[in-house]
Amino acid sequence: MPQGRSIEHSNHGALLSLRPVADPPEPAPEGRVTDIDQWGRSAKARALIARLYGPLYRHWFRAEWEGLEKIPAEGGALLVANHAGAIPIDAPLIMHGIEQELGRPVYGLADYFFRRFPAVGTAWSRGGGVPAHPDNAYRLLHDERQLALVFPEGTKATGKVYSQRYKLRRFGRGGFVDIAMRAGVPIVPIVIIGSEEAMPTLAKSAALAKVLRVPYAPLTANMLVLGPLGLLTYFPAKIRFRVLDPIYFDVPPDQERYPRSHVFDEAEAIRQAMQDQIYDMLRHRRSIWFG
Amino acid sequence: MGRRILITGIASFWGSRIAKALESHPDVDVIVGMDTDAPVIALERTEFVRADETYSILSRLVTATQVDTVVHAGMIVDSARVGARRIHELNTIGTLNLLAAVGAAGSPVRSLVVKSSTMVYGAGPQDPYWFSERMPRVAPARTSVERSLLEAESYLSAFVEDNRHVRTVTLRFANVLGADIDTPLGRALTLLLAPRIAGFDPQIQFVAQDDVVRALQFAVEHRDLSGIFNVAGAGRLPWSEVLSLAGKAPLLLSPFATRLIIAPLSRLGLDLPPEIIDLLRYGRGVDTRKLLHAGFTYQHSTLSALQEFVEGRRLKAAVGEITPTYRYESDVEAFFRHSPAVVAPG
């Protein structure tokens, strides 16, 4: 956990510009030939992804937001969402959605697992993916005042089978709350429905996962219907997002340590609030495909 | 009374350069340089002492010369041309002997400056993007040079605990680039095709050769400075961009079984040490704010260090070596330093 992150945080202002960072984050210094930033994100790559994702976002999933204005227009904030689908579509959709609607870049914090794979890891970081190391999150949120997205359930959520849909898993060890407190930024919960039905997992093979060295090896309904093409194709479920009220923590930032029980209680409260909202949205959903 | 300084690794690029830089200080009385080989550049007044690999003469030397400052620049960080055995002797055992001599009862040494490397952080998929000095490495140390540096640094931290009266500065340098120095990444960028692991585009951080010397000098001069400091140019560059800025086409290496593939290629001049292969996969960044807060200013960022390197290479390609090659001749050096026939300038 955050053993690192050491030095005089109070003095950061002298060295780092703390203005909110627009897209592209920094004007490329004289002599650069790419626009790849310090996190590996490229605004050009993002624009390309936006061209690919735009139609998917608008026409396939017909994504709709509720409460988008609750996401801060400037300053750091940690976005927290529920995670679903064998190859989850939620991260790219949220990142695309917020970048399009609010014009702010979103860095997606995810398991370092991606980095081990050639091409996949590079593409992921060009699109704004960052390994979910506490120090990375702190820098993004505190030093650079960016938006960062995290799925506290981790692969426990994307690896669950369809019968477990919309039941939030444990929120890790509450590390996301700890980081937000440390960085002095609010947590903005986002709940998503439709993502579970876009690529539902019917069964899993632990043995195959072990051989492939991946967290889980799913058999999805998409594969059953479409064969190998199902690996890449999502069902056109209607995707709805709801942004919950930002949570500001009443604690001083940059503490060595925050009481475990406090962190846990906050994490659990956020989980419960998100679970309630998911049930509320499902209660009002008439159809999986039409919302 | 002026300062009396002992420099280990005087034959190395850094040892020679720091000695040369300190020679021009009026308040430095004596500079003694020690190494297994002779210095590689002409030095005015540095006295050279030949030592064996494990620096066993060190305690005698320290007592005899009454030095107040030791600059330990002798640790090997480029493992391409040095065997694991010698790395262990020089880095681990050499540092151990050095610390024993410096910490001995009655030792006159009050300042110790150690040149280490950001290699102590390793390079792996679980790493943070920026290591600060207090963060432990994540990836296990598998290569001899990384292990020896970690061992040397652990001896050093024990030394710091036990010898509060000795000001100890450890400088961890990022990958060095410079037209005059032979480094693994510098070599990679001078090949016909520069190696790149297919599918990976790590973010690399450089430090310019001049900033290395300046940082060592800064640590020697600032008597209130102590602790561990990262030294690296601002910013990081994707390796693909480094190649295009250096005007190199990539030699794409398989991301699988990379080490096996590289072994036969070493005959063609591609000698990538294993720790560099990890670097070309995952990259490494270090936080340099601690040294900046201490008042050090860099002349180069990662980008300008690379540009400087590229320009230096171009010049070399056009006109060849600019500095004449130097060979140490002990009787010539002894004559100029000690003969009554030599008239001191001024």
XYZ file of C-alpha atoms in Angstrom, chain B residues 177 189 206 208 237 241-243 245-246 300-311:
22
model
C 23.152 9.929 -22.018
C 21.064 4.460 -29.998
C 17.543 10.322 -19.013
C 22.686 14.349 -19.177
C 9.931 10.103 -23.333
C 9.933 8.828 -29.724
C 13.516 8.559 -28.503
C 14.270 6.502 -31.601
C 14.386 11.902 -32.342
C 17.663 10.030 -32.710
C 19.049 19.394 -19.139
C 15.670 17.731 -19.192
C 15.229 14.206 -20.535
C 14.419 15.687 -23.930
C 17.342 18.100 -24.069
C 19.738 15.423 -22.782
C 18.701 13.341 -25.756
C 19.025 16.267 -28.161
C 22.483 17.043 -26.785
C 23.454 13.417 -27.232
C 22.185 13.313 -30.806
C 24.023 16.500 -31.720
